[in-house]
Coordinates of C-alpha atoms in Angstrom, one line a residue:
X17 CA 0.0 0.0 0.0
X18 CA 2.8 2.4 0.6
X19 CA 4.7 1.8 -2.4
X20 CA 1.3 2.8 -4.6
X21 CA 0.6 5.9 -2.3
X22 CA 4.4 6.7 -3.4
X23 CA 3.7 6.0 -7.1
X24 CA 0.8 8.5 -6.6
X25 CA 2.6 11.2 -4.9
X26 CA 5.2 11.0 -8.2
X27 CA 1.9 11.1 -10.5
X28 CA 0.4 14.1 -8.7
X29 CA 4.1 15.8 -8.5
X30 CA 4.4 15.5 -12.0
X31 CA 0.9 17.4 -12.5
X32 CA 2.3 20.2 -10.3
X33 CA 5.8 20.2 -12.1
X34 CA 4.2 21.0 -15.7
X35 CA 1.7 23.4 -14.1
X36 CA 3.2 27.4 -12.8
X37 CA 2.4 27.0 -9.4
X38 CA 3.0 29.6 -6.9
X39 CA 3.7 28.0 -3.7
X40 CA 7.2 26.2 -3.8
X41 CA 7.5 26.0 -0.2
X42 CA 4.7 24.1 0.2
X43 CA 5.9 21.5 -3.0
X44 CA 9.2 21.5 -1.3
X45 CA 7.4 20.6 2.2
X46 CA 5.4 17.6 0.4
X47 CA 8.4 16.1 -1.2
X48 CA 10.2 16.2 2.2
X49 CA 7.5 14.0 3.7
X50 CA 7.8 12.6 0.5
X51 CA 11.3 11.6 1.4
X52 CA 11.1 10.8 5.0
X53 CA 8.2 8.3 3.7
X54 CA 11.0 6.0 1.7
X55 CA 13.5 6.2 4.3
X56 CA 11.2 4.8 6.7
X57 CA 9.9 1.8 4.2
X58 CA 13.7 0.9 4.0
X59 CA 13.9 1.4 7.8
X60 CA 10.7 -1.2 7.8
X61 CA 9.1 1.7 9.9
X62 CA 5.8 0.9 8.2
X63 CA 4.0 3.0 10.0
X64 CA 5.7 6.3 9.9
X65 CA 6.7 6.2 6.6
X66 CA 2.6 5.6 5.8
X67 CA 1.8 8.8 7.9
X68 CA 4.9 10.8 6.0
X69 CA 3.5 10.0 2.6
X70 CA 0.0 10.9 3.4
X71 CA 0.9 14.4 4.9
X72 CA 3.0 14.7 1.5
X73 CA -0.2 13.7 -0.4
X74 CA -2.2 16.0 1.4
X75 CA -0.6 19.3 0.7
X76 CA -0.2 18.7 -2.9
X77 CA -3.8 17.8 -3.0
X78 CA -4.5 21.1 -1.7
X79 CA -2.4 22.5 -4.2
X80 CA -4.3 20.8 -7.3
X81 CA -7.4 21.5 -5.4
X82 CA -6.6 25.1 -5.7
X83 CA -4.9 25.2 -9.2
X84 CA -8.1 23.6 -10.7
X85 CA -6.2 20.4 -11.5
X86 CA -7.6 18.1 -9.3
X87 CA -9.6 15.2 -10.8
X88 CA -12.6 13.6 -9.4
X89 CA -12.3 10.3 -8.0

């Protein structure tokens, strides 16, 4: 389950990266937790890394939200 919520995160990053968004701080934030969510899975810290990647899914789903690219599920 955390390897596909990380192959998400890198589907929804690549939205963002061939969009102009404004807020880099907050992409920078997501791919952070983005980060920390692979080093746990390698640290088998299963649960931590599921909570990092879901924080990281969570602000760029904000910012698709609020650039209009957001799809419906």
């Amino acid at each position: 389950r955390i390897k596909k919520d990380i192959q998400m995160f890198e589907e929804n990053l690549h939205k963002l990266d061939n969009k102009k968004i404004i807020n880099h701080e907050i992409i920078e934030l997501a791919k952070q937790y983005y980060q920390d969510s692979k080093y746990y899975l390698e640290k088998k810290d299963y649960f931590t890394s599921f909570g990092c990647i879901n924080y990281g899914h969570g602000l760029l789903d904000a910012l698709l939200i609020i650039g209009g690219l957001k799809d419906e599920d």
